[in-house]
Coordinates of C-alpha atoms and ligand atoms in Angstrom, one line a residue:
Chain A
M163 CA 139.1 32.8 71.6
I164 CA 141.3 30.0 70.6
F165 CA 141.4 31.2 67.0
K166 CA 142.6 34.7 67.9
K167 CA 146.3 33.7 68.1
N168 CA 146.5 32.3 64.7
W169 CA 143.6 33.8 62.7
K170 CA 145.8 35.8 60.5
K171 CA 147.3 32.7 59.0
D172 CA 144.3 30.5 58.7
W173 CA 141.1 32.5 58.5
A174 CA 139.7 34.2 55.5
V175 CA 136.7 35.5 57.4
C176 CA 136.1 35.9 61.1
A177 CA 132.8 37.1 62.3
N178 CA 132.4 37.6 66.0
E179 CA 129.1 38.0 67.7
L180 CA 127.7 39.8 64.7
S181 CA 124.3 41.4 65.1
K182 CA 122.4 43.4 62.6
L183 CA 119.2 45.3 63.4
Y184 CA 117.2 46.8 60.5
P185 CA 115.0 49.8 61.2
V186 CA 111.6 48.8 60.1
D187 CA 109.6 52.0 60.5
W188 CA 109.7 55.4 62.1
T189 CA 109.0 54.0 65.6
Q190 CA 111.7 52.3 67.6
K191 CA 110.8 48.9 66.2
R192 CA 113.8 47.0 64.8
L193 CA 114.2 43.8 63.0
H194 CA 116.8 41.4 64.3
A195 CA 118.2 40.1 61.1
L196 CA 121.4 38.7 62.6
D197 CA 121.7 37.7 66.2
R198 CA 125.2 37.3 67.6
L199 CA 126.4 35.3 64.7
D200 CA 129.8 33.6 64.8
L201 CA 131.3 32.5 61.5
Y202 CA 134.8 31.4 60.7
V203 CA 135.8 30.5 57.2
R204 CA 139.2 29.1 56.5
R205 CA 141.5 30.1 53.7
G206 CA 141.1 28.0 50.6
E207 CA 137.7 26.6 51.7
V208 CA 134.4 26.5 49.9
F209 CA 131.8 27.5 52.4
G210 CA 128.1 27.1 51.9
L211 CA 125.6 29.3 53.7
L212 CA 122.2 27.6 53.9
G213 CA 119.0 28.7 55.5
P214 CA 115.4 29.5 54.9
N215 CA 114.3 32.7 53.3
G216 CA 115.0 35.6 55.5
S217 CA 117.4 33.8 57.8
G218 CA 120.1 36.4 57.2
K219 CA 122.4 34.9 54.5
S220 CA 122.4 38.0 52.3
T221 CA 122.8 40.2 55.3
T222 CA 125.9 38.2 56.4
L223 CA 127.5 38.6 53.0
K224 CA 126.8 42.3 52.9
L225 CA 128.4 42.7 56.3
I226 CA 131.5 40.8 55.2
L227 CA 131.7 43.3 52.4
G228 CA 131.1 46.3 54.6
L229 CA 128.1 47.4 52.5
L230 CA 126.2 47.4 55.8
N231 CA 127.6 48.3 59.2
P232 CA 127.1 45.8 62.0
S233 CA 124.9 46.9 64.9
S234 CA 127.4 45.1 67.1
G235 CA 130.2 42.7 66.7
S236 CA 132.8 42.7 64.1
V237 CA 134.0 41.1 60.9
Q238 CA 137.5 40.6 59.7
V239 CA 138.5 39.7 56.2
F240 CA 142.1 38.3 55.9
G241 CA 142.8 40.2 59.2
A242 CA 141.5 43.5 57.9
E243 CA 138.4 45.2 59.1
A244 CA 135.5 44.5 56.8
G245 CA 134.7 47.4 54.5
T246 CA 138.1 48.8 54.3
L247 CA 139.7 49.3 50.9
E248 CA 142.3 46.7 51.9
A249 CA 139.6 44.1 52.5
R250 CA 137.5 45.0 49.5
R251 CA 140.5 44.8 47.1
R252 CA 140.7 41.0 47.8
I253 CA 136.9 40.3 47.5
G254 CA 134.8 39.6 44.5
F255 CA 131.0 39.8 45.1
L256 CA 128.0 38.6 43.2
P257 CA 124.8 40.0 44.8
E258 CA 121.5 38.3 44.6
N259 CA 119.3 39.5 41.8
A260 CA 122.2 41.5 40.4
Y261 CA 121.3 44.6 38.4
F262 CA 123.5 46.4 36.1
P263 CA 123.5 49.7 34.2
A264 CA 120.9 48.6 31.6
F265 CA 122.2 50.8 28.7
L266 CA 125.7 49.5 28.7
S267 CA 126.8 46.4 26.8
G268 CA 128.3 43.4 28.6
R269 CA 131.7 44.3 27.5
E270 CA 131.3 47.9 28.5
V271 CA 130.0 47.1 31.9
L272 CA 133.0 44.8 32.6
R273 CA 135.4 47.4 31.5
Y274 CA 133.7 50.0 33.7
Y275 CA 133.9 47.8 36.8
G276 CA 137.5 46.8 35.8
R277 CA 138.5 50.4 36.0
L278 CA 137.1 50.5 39.5
V279 CA 139.2 47.6 40.7
D280 CA 142.3 49.4 39.4
L281 CA 143.3 47.2 36.5
A282 CA 145.6 48.9 34.0
Q283 CA 144.0 49.5 30.6
R284 CA 145.7 46.9 28.6
K285 CA 145.5 44.2 31.2
L286 CA 141.9 45.1 31.8
W287 CA 140.8 44.6 28.1
K288 CA 142.5 41.3 28.0
R289 CA 141.0 40.2 31.2
V290 CA 137.5 41.3 30.1
E291 CA 137.8 39.1 26.9
E292 CA 139.0 36.2 29.0
L293 CA 136.1 36.5 31.4
L294 CA 133.5 36.9 28.6
E295 CA 134.9 33.7 27.1
L296 CA 134.7 32.0 30.5
V297 CA 131.1 32.8 31.0
E298 CA 130.3 32.2 27.4
L299 CA 129.0 35.6 26.6
T300 CA 131.5 36.6 23.9
A301 CA 128.7 36.5 21.3
A302 CA 126.4 38.7 23.2
A303 CA 129.1 41.0 24.6
A304 CA 128.2 44.0 22.3
R305 CA 124.5 44.0 23.2
P306 CA 123.1 46.2 25.8
L307 CA 122.4 44.5 29.1
K308 CA 118.7 45.3 29.0
T309 CA 118.4 42.7 26.2
Y310 CA 120.0 40.0 28.4
S311 CA 118.1 37.1 29.9
K312 CA 118.2 36.5 33.7
G313 CA 120.8 33.8 33.4
M314 CA 123.0 35.9 31.1
L315 CA 122.9 38.7 33.7
Q316 CA 123.9 36.3 36.4
R317 CA 126.9 35.2 34.2
I318 CA 127.9 38.9 33.7
G319 CA 127.6 39.2 37.5
L320 CA 129.9 36.3 38.0
A321 CA 132.4 37.7 35.4
Q322 CA 132.5 41.0 37.2
A323 CA 133.1 39.4 40.5
L324 CA 136.2 37.7 39.1
L325 CA 137.7 40.8 37.5
N326 CA 140.2 41.5 40.3
D327 CA 141.1 37.8 40.6
P328 CA 139.8 37.9 44.2
D329 CA 141.2 35.8 47.1
L330 CA 137.7 35.7 48.5
L331 CA 134.6 35.2 46.4
L332 CA 131.2 35.9 47.8
L333 CA 128.4 34.5 45.8
D334 CA 124.8 35.2 46.8
E335 CA 122.7 32.5 45.1
P336 CA 125.0 32.1 42.2
T337 CA 122.9 29.6 40.4
A338 CA 119.6 31.4 40.7
G339 CA 118.1 31.5 37.2
V340 CA 121.1 29.7 35.6
D341 CA 120.4 26.5 33.6
P342 CA 121.7 23.2 34.8
I343 CA 124.7 23.3 32.5
G344 CA 125.5 26.8 33.6
A345 CA 125.1 25.7 37.2
R346 CA 127.6 22.9 36.5
Q347 CA 130.0 25.4 35.0
I348 CA 129.7 27.5 38.0
R349 CA 130.4 24.5 40.2
D350 CA 133.5 23.7 38.2
L351 CA 134.6 27.2 38.4
I352 CA 134.3 27.2 42.1
L353 CA 136.3 24.0 42.3
G354 CA 138.9 25.5 40.0
L355 CA 139.2 28.5 42.3
R356 CA 139.6 26.3 45.3
A357 CA 142.3 24.4 43.5
R358 CA 144.1 27.7 43.2
G359 CA 143.8 28.3 46.9
K360 CA 141.0 30.8 46.7
T361 CA 138.2 31.0 49.3
V362 CA 134.6 30.9 48.2
I363 CA 131.5 31.6 50.4
F364 CA 128.2 31.1 48.7
S365 CA 124.6 30.9 49.7
S366 CA 122.1 28.7 48.0
H367 CA 118.8 27.0 48.3
L368 CA 119.7 24.1 46.0
L369 CA 121.1 21.7 48.5
E370 CA 122.2 19.2 46.0
Q371 CA 124.5 21.7 44.4
V372 CA 125.8 22.8 47.8
Q373 CA 126.5 19.2 48.6
E374 CA 128.6 18.9 45.4
V375 CA 131.0 21.7 46.1
A376 CA 131.0 22.8 49.7
D377 CA 133.7 21.7 52.1
R378 CA 131.8 23.1 55.0
V379 CA 128.4 24.5 55.5
A380 CA 126.6 26.6 58.1
I381 CA 122.8 26.5 58.4
L382 CA 121.4 29.8 59.5
H383 CA 118.0 30.2 61.1
R384 CA 116.7 33.6 62.3
G385 CA 120.1 35.1 62.2
T386 CA 122.1 32.5 64.1
V387 CA 124.1 29.5 63.0
I388 CA 122.1 26.4 64.1
Q389 CA 124.5 23.9 62.6
E390 CA 127.9 24.0 61.2
G391 CA 130.6 21.6 60.0
T392 CA 132.2 19.7 57.2
L393 CA 129.8 17.8 54.9
E394 CA 131.7 14.7 55.9
D395 CA 130.7 15.1 59.5
L396 CA 127.2 16.3 58.9
L397 CA 126.0 13.9 56.3
S398 CA 127.8 10.6 56.3
V399 CA 125.8 7.7 57.8
R400 CA 128.8 5.6 58.8
E401 CA 126.9 2.5 59.8
Q402 CA 125.3 2.1 56.3
T403 CA 126.9 1.1 53.0
Q404 CA 125.6 1.5 49.5
F405 CA 126.6 -0.5 46.3
T406 CA 125.7 0.4 42.8
V407 CA 126.1 -2.7 40.6
S408 CA 125.4 -3.5 37.0
G409 CA 124.7 -6.8 35.3
L410 CA 123.4 -8.5 38.5
A411 CA 121.1 -11.4 37.7
P412 CA 118.1 -11.9 40.0
V413 CA 119.4 -15.2 41.2
A414 CA 122.8 -13.7 42.0
R415 CA 121.0 -10.9 43.8
E416 CA 119.2 -13.3 46.1
R417 CA 122.4 -15.2 46.9
L418 CA 124.1 -11.9 47.6
E419 CA 121.4 -10.8 50.0
E420 CA 121.5 -14.2 51.7
W421 CA 125.2 -14.0 52.1
L422 CA 124.9 -10.5 53.6
R423 CA 122.4 -11.7 56.1
G424 CA 124.7 -14.5 56.9
E425 CA 127.4 -11.9 57.7
G426 CA 125.1 -10.3 60.2
A427 CA 124.1 -7.3 58.0
E428 CA 120.6 -6.1 57.6
V429 CA 119.5 -5.2 54.0
L430 CA 117.5 -2.1 54.3
E431 CA 116.7 -1.3 50.7
V432 CA 117.3 -2.8 47.2
T433 CA 116.2 -0.5 44.4
H434 CA 117.1 0.3 40.8
P435 CA 118.8 3.7 40.8
R436 CA 116.9 6.2 38.6
E437 CA 118.8 8.6 36.5
R438 CA 118.7 12.1 38.0
L439 CA 116.7 14.6 36.1
E440 CA 119.7 16.9 36.1
E441 CA 121.9 14.3 34.3
L442 CA 119.1 13.6 31.9
F443 CA 118.8 17.2 31.0
I444 CA 122.5 17.7 30.6
K445 CA 122.9 14.6 28.4
A446 CA 119.9 15.7 26.2
V447 CA 121.1 19.2 25.7
E448 CA 124.8 18.5 25.4
K449 CA 124.1 16.1 22.5
R450 CA 122.7 19.0 20.5
R451 CA 125.6 21.3 21.0
Chain B
M34 CA 145.0 59.8 45.0
G35 CA 145.6 58.7 41.4
N36 CA 143.3 55.8 42.1
S37 CA 140.6 58.1 43.4
L38 CA 140.8 60.3 40.3
R39 CA 140.6 57.3 38.0
H40 CA 137.5 56.0 39.9
I41 CA 135.8 59.4 39.8
Y42 CA 136.6 59.6 36.1
A43 CA 135.2 56.1 35.5
I44 CA 132.0 56.8 37.4
A45 CA 131.6 60.2 35.8
T46 CA 132.0 58.8 32.2
N47 CA 129.6 56.0 33.1
T48 CA 127.0 58.5 34.4
F49 CA 127.4 60.6 31.3
T50 CA 127.2 57.7 28.9
E51 CA 124.1 56.3 30.6
A52 CA 122.3 59.6 30.4
I53 CA 123.3 60.1 26.7
R54 CA 122.1 56.6 25.8
Q55 CA 118.7 57.4 27.3
R56 CA 118.4 60.0 24.5
V57 CA 118.1 63.0 26.7
L58 CA 119.7 65.1 23.9
Y59 CA 116.4 65.1 22.0
V60 CA 115.3 67.8 24.4
L61 CA 117.5 70.1 22.3
V62 CA 115.0 69.8 19.5
V63 CA 112.7 71.9 21.6
F64 CA 115.3 74.5 22.1
C65 CA 115.9 74.7 18.4
L66 CA 112.3 75.2 17.7
V67 CA 112.1 77.9 20.3
M68 CA 115.0 79.8 18.8
L69 CA 113.6 79.4 15.3
G70 CA 110.3 80.6 16.4
G71 CA 111.8 83.5 18.3
S72 CA 113.8 84.6 15.3
S73 CA 110.9 84.5 12.9
F74 CA 108.8 86.3 15.4
C75 CA 111.3 89.1 15.3
T76 CA 111.2 89.3 11.6
Q77 CA 107.5 89.6 11.5
F78 CA 107.2 92.3 14.1
D79 CA 109.5 95.3 14.1
F80 CA 111.3 95.5 17.4
R81 CA 113.1 98.6 16.3
G82 CA 116.6 97.1 16.9
D83 CA 115.7 95.4 20.1
D84 CA 115.5 92.1 18.2
F85 CA 118.7 90.8 19.7
K86 CA 117.7 91.7 23.2
F87 CA 114.5 89.7 22.7
M88 CA 116.4 86.7 21.3
K89 CA 118.9 86.8 24.1
D90 CA 116.2 86.9 26.7
L91 CA 114.5 84.0 25.0
A92 CA 117.7 82.0 24.8
Y93 CA 118.6 82.7 28.3
A94 CA 115.2 81.6 29.5
G95 CA 115.4 78.5 27.3
I96 CA 118.9 77.5 28.5
S97 CA 117.8 78.2 32.1
V98 CA 114.7 76.0 31.9
I99 CA 116.3 73.1 30.1
G100 CA 119.5 73.3 32.1
L101 CA 117.4 73.4 35.3
L102 CA 115.6 70.3 34.2
V103 CA 118.9 68.5 33.6
A104 CA 120.3 69.7 36.9
L105 CA 117.2 68.9 38.9
L106 CA 116.3 65.6 37.4
G107 CA 119.8 64.3 36.7
A108 CA 120.7 63.6 40.3
A109 CA 117.2 63.1 41.5
L110 CA 116.6 60.3 39.0
L111 CA 120.0 58.7 38.9
I112 CA 121.1 58.4 42.5
P113 CA 117.9 57.1 44.0
A114 CA 117.6 54.7 41.1
E115 CA 121.1 53.3 41.7
L116 CA 120.2 52.8 45.3
E117 CA 116.8 51.2 44.6
R118 CA 118.0 48.9 41.8
R119 CA 121.1 48.3 43.9
T120 CA 123.5 48.8 41.0
I121 CA 125.4 50.8 43.6
Y122 CA 126.4 47.5 45.3
M123 CA 128.3 46.6 42.2
V124 CA 130.3 49.8 42.6
L125 CA 130.7 50.0 46.4
C126 CA 131.8 46.4 46.8
K127 CA 134.9 47.3 44.7
P128 CA 137.7 49.2 46.4
V129 CA 135.8 52.5 45.7
R130 CA 135.3 55.1 48.4
R131 CA 131.9 56.5 48.8
F132 CA 133.0 60.1 48.2
E133 CA 134.4 58.9 44.8
F134 CA 130.9 57.7 44.0
I135 CA 129.4 61.0 44.8
A136 CA 132.0 63.0 43.1
G137 CA 131.8 60.8 40.0
K138 CA 128.1 61.2 39.8
Y139 CA 128.4 64.9 40.2
F140 CA 131.0 65.4 37.6
G141 CA 129.2 63.1 35.2
L142 CA 126.2 65.3 35.6
V143 CA 128.3 68.4 35.2
A144 CA 129.7 67.0 31.9
L145 CA 126.1 66.4 30.7
L146 CA 125.1 69.9 31.7
T147 CA 128.2 71.3 29.9
L148 CA 127.3 69.5 26.8
F149 CA 123.8 70.8 27.0
V150 CA 124.9 74.4 27.6
V151 CA 127.5 74.2 24.8
L152 CA 125.1 72.8 22.3
M153 CA 122.4 75.2 23.2
A154 CA 124.9 78.1 23.1
G155 CA 125.8 76.9 19.6
I156 CA 122.2 76.9 18.5
F157 CA 121.7 80.3 20.1
F158 CA 124.8 81.8 18.2
L159 CA 123.6 80.2 15.0
A160 CA 120.2 81.9 15.5
L161 CA 121.8 85.2 16.2
W162 CA 124.0 84.9 13.2
G163 CA 121.0 84.0 11.0
H164 CA 119.0 86.9 12.2
E165 CA 121.8 89.3 11.9
S166 CA 122.7 88.3 8.4
A167 CA 119.0 88.5 7.5
L168 CA 118.7 92.0 8.8
T169 CA 122.0 93.3 7.4
G170 CA 121.3 91.4 4.2
D171 CA 118.0 93.3 3.8
I172 CA 119.8 96.6 4.3
L173 CA 122.6 95.8 1.9
A174 CA 120.0 94.6 -0.7
A175 CA 118.0 97.8 -0.3
S176 CA 121.1 99.9 -0.8
K177 CA 122.4 97.8 -3.6
G178 CA 125.6 97.1 -1.9
R179 CA 126.4 100.8 -1.3
P180 CA 125.0 101.6 2.1
T181 CA 124.7 105.2 3.2
E182 CA 126.4 106.3 6.4
L183 CA 123.2 105.8 8.4
Q184 CA 122.8 102.3 7.0
A185 CA 126.4 101.4 7.7
Q186 CA 125.9 102.6 11.3
M187 CA 122.8 100.4 11.6
I188 CA 124.7 97.4 10.4
A189 CA 127.5 98.1 12.8
E190 CA 125.0 98.4 15.6
Y191 CA 123.3 95.1 14.7
R192 CA 126.6 93.4 14.6
A193 CA 127.7 94.8 17.9
A194 CA 124.4 93.7 19.5
A195 CA 124.5 90.2 18.0
Y196 CA 128.2 89.4 18.6
D197 CA 128.6 90.8 22.1
P198 CA 131.6 89.0 23.5
A199 CA 130.1 89.4 27.0
L200 CA 127.6 86.8 26.0
V201 CA 130.3 84.2 26.7
Q202 CA 130.5 85.5 30.2
A203 CA 126.7 85.3 30.5
L204 CA 126.8 81.6 29.4
V205 CA 129.6 80.7 31.7
L206 CA 127.7 82.3 34.6
L207 CA 124.6 80.5 33.7
W208 CA 126.5 77.2 33.5
A209 CA 128.0 77.9 36.9
K210 CA 124.6 78.6 38.3
L211 CA 123.2 75.3 36.9
C212 CA 126.2 73.4 38.3
L213 CA 125.3 74.9 41.7
V214 CA 121.7 73.6 41.4
T215 CA 123.2 70.2 40.5
V216 CA 125.3 70.2 43.6
I217 CA 122.3 70.9 45.7
S218 CA 120.3 68.1 44.2
V219 CA 123.2 65.7 44.5
F220 CA 123.5 66.7 48.2
L221 CA 119.8 66.1 48.8
S222 CA 119.8 62.7 47.0
T223 CA 122.4 61.5 49.5
L224 CA 119.9 62.3 52.2
A225 CA 116.6 61.2 50.7
S226 CA 115.6 58.5 48.4
S227 CA 112.4 59.9 46.8
T228 CA 112.8 61.6 43.5
V229 CA 109.8 63.9 44.0
F230 CA 111.1 65.0 47.4
I231 CA 114.6 65.7 46.0
V232 CA 113.2 67.7 43.1
C233 CA 110.9 69.7 45.3
C234 CA 113.5 70.5 47.9
T235 CA 116.1 71.5 45.2
L236 CA 113.5 73.8 43.7
L237 CA 112.8 75.3 47.1
V238 CA 116.5 75.9 47.7
Y239 CA 116.7 77.4 44.2
L240 CA 113.9 79.8 44.9
I241 CA 115.2 80.7 48.4
G242 CA 118.6 81.2 46.9
H243 CA 117.2 84.1 45.0
L244 CA 116.1 85.7 48.3
Q245 CA 119.2 84.8 50.2
S246 CA 120.6 88.2 50.4
V247 CA 117.3 89.6 51.7
A248 CA 117.3 86.9 54.3
R249 CA 120.9 87.6 55.2
E250 CA 120.2 91.3 55.6
F251 CA 117.3 90.7 57.9
W252 CA 119.3 88.3 60.0
L253 CA 122.5 90.4 60.2
E254 CA 121.0 93.8 60.7
G255 CA 118.1 92.6 62.9
T256 CA 116.3 95.8 62.0
V257 CA 113.0 94.0 62.0
A258 CA 111.8 92.8 65.3
A259 CA 111.1 89.1 64.8
A260 CA 110.6 86.1 66.9
W261 CA 113.6 84.0 67.6
Y262 CA 112.4 81.2 65.3
T263 CA 111.9 83.5 62.4
R264 CA 115.4 84.8 62.9
A265 CA 116.8 81.3 63.3
F266 CA 115.1 80.3 60.1
L267 CA 116.5 83.3 58.3
A268 CA 119.9 82.6 59.7
A269 CA 119.8 79.0 58.5
L270 CA 118.8 80.1 55.0
A271 CA 121.4 82.9 54.9
L272 CA 124.1 80.5 55.9
T273 CA 123.2 77.5 53.8
A274 CA 121.4 78.4 50.6
P275 CA 123.7 79.6 47.8
D276 CA 123.3 83.2 46.9
F277 CA 121.8 83.0 43.4
Q278 CA 121.4 86.8 43.2
T279 CA 125.1 87.2 42.5
F280 CA 124.3 85.7 39.1
N281 CA 122.2 88.7 38.3
L282 CA 125.2 89.8 36.3
I283 CA 123.7 87.7 33.5
D284 CA 120.7 90.1 33.3
E285 CA 123.1 93.0 33.0
I286 CA 124.9 91.4 30.1
I287 CA 121.7 90.7 28.3
A288 CA 120.5 94.2 28.8
G289 CA 123.7 95.2 27.0
N290 CA 125.5 96.7 30.0
A291 CA 129.2 96.3 30.2
V292 CA 130.3 93.6 32.6
L293 CA 134.0 92.8 33.0
W294 CA 135.6 89.4 33.6
S295 CA 136.8 91.0 36.8
N296 CA 133.2 91.1 37.9
T297 CA 132.4 87.6 36.7
L298 CA 135.4 85.8 38.1
P299 CA 134.6 86.4 41.8
V300 CA 131.1 85.0 41.2
L301 CA 132.6 81.9 39.6
G302 CA 135.0 81.5 42.5
Y303 CA 132.0 81.7 44.9
A304 CA 130.3 79.0 42.9
V305 CA 133.3 76.7 43.0
G306 CA 133.8 77.2 46.7
Y307 CA 130.1 76.5 47.4
A308 CA 130.2 73.4 45.3
V309 CA 133.3 72.0 47.0
V310 CA 131.8 72.5 50.4
A311 CA 128.5 71.1 49.4
L312 CA 130.1 68.0 47.8
A313 CA 132.2 67.4 50.8
L314 CA 129.1 67.5 53.0
A315 CA 127.3 65.2 50.6
A316 CA 130.2 62.8 50.8
L317 CA 130.1 62.9 54.7
V318 CA 126.4 62.3 54.8
F319 CA 126.7 59.5 52.3
E320 CA 129.5 57.9 54.2
E321 CA 127.2 57.3 57.1
R322 CA 124.2 56.2 55.1
E323 CA 123.0 52.6 55.3
L324 CA 122.5 51.2 51.8
Ligands
LIG531 N1 116.9 46.7 53.9 C1 116.2 46.0 54.8 N2 115.4 46.6 55.6 C2 114.7 45.9 56.6 N3 114.8 44.6 56.7 C3 115.6 43.9 56.0 C4 116.4 44.5 54.9 N4 117.1 43.6 54.3 C5 116.7 42.4 54.9 N5 115.8 42.6 55.9 C6 115.3 41.6 56.8 O1 116.4 40.9 57.3 C7 116.2 39.5 57.4 C8 117.3 38.7 56.7 O2 117.3 39.1 55.3 P1 118.3 38.4 54.3 O3 118.1 39.1 53.0 O4 119.6 38.4 54.9 O5 117.7 36.9 54.2 P2 118.3 35.8 53.3 O6 118.7 34.7 54.2 O7 119.2 36.2 52.3 O8 116.9 35.3 52.5 P3 116.6 34.8 51.1 O9 116.9 33.3 51.1 O10 115.2 35.1 50.8 O11 117.5 35.5 50.1 C9 114.8 39.3 56.7 O12 113.9 39.1 57.8 C10 114.5 40.5 56.0 O13 113.2 40.8 56.0
LIG532 MG1 119.2 36.4 50.2

């Protein structure tokens, strides 16, 4: 591998020929969830894992954490074998459909997990309040988690993933069940983390959101990467150009089109941009805050 | 090492808190009623001084049954539920070793069990005190505060029966026995993921544990000609099940026979040793388990 020489410096996660077979029943039948998957994630990069349901996104994340053992192949996290304490110390994880001890309050659950990531008491209490503030749950912090809504649980999940100020954040569908404003906050949070040099790997089905934050994406299908690269490379259509103009009179528009044709360009589409529903929603709700 | 202890402590307190918040302590109301009923039953029927034996039997049975429920269900409900609802991911994705999880769960349950036993013991002692003061109060009232020699002797006997210091030994032994049951159900819940299965198997081991010495005798002495598989089965039992018969000291204490701490301590030592080995095995099994 070309990477091997330098991976300690550059790579947050290296997965080599990673396979995972799940036992399905008592017979010898196995389910091939991952099939010799190669995945390299640079330090300081926001990496999106895409793919249809059952393509192995969650499985990949669990293998990076060492919650599952690979059937073959290996994963390294910052040069340490996945699953070792050394690796887990630097990771924050938000599982999909996160569940929490239902009888604890939001604050208690964060304090509990904070003790597991070895924060000293005083620092921990301060950190918990900061995180509650960050995910906007300070007001609900004293209520038991069984009274939380889905999105609130997701926010608590996010807060607990940040307790140890991780160098690598693994988010499995972080915006599932979160309202558009919350999703935007999560996006800003991810970008903020990237600005601080942290690495983020997340899976999502909301491609638009992925597009907004990810530096690179990999598309998984049946346990293998079928496409991978920077968004720049994958998406830009270099031979086309788009303008968005305001105050253009119809006459001027016709002249412009004519001029463009004269320059040898072909006008493919002239439309009025519609406001995106997401923006409409955010504007409407934010007015009432 | 310090980290491990902190993790175990955090997980144990969490387990304990969660159980308490689920209002398990209401079960104690049942125990209170049983003790009250037992005490008034004694007053209505004359047990000729065996009142306290009766009450001790009753309390022992009550603490055993309720403690057994806590020990059996605690692990069997909590650990599979953590796996099923995947709250365990939140713990094991942190720098927490798996044995810390197992030990934390176990000690949380032991703390719960301890609270139960202490509270039930408190209720039991209150009931004994109430009954004793009722009996001696009757005698004193009848004698108008100047008991005859015989009456004084009766009072002394009542008090000796009610406030037998060996009862503390009996309770400690009972507590140790319940902790052993807990370790078995913790061990089994690292293997299996069905609550019913875990409860049934633990009960089975519990029952077999009372026959353990019989099994061991057969196996060691080989006096009975048996097929190899019977012998292998007996050997397996003799080697793995805890010997609950060593706890028969409790019956001795309740019967009023003298039992010294020097008799009790080896039994406690045995329980600790067994629990340590079983926990270590549970941790080994759990280490390999796919979540
Ligand atoms: N514990 C398990 N036992 C057996 N099979 C499993 C288990 N977990 C996942 N699988 C299978 O492995 C494959 C990959 O699952 P995975 O959860 O990684 O998919 P995913 O990409 O996260 O899907 P989704 O978008 O629905 O979350 C699926 O076919 C799934 O059925
Ligand atoms: Mg998934």
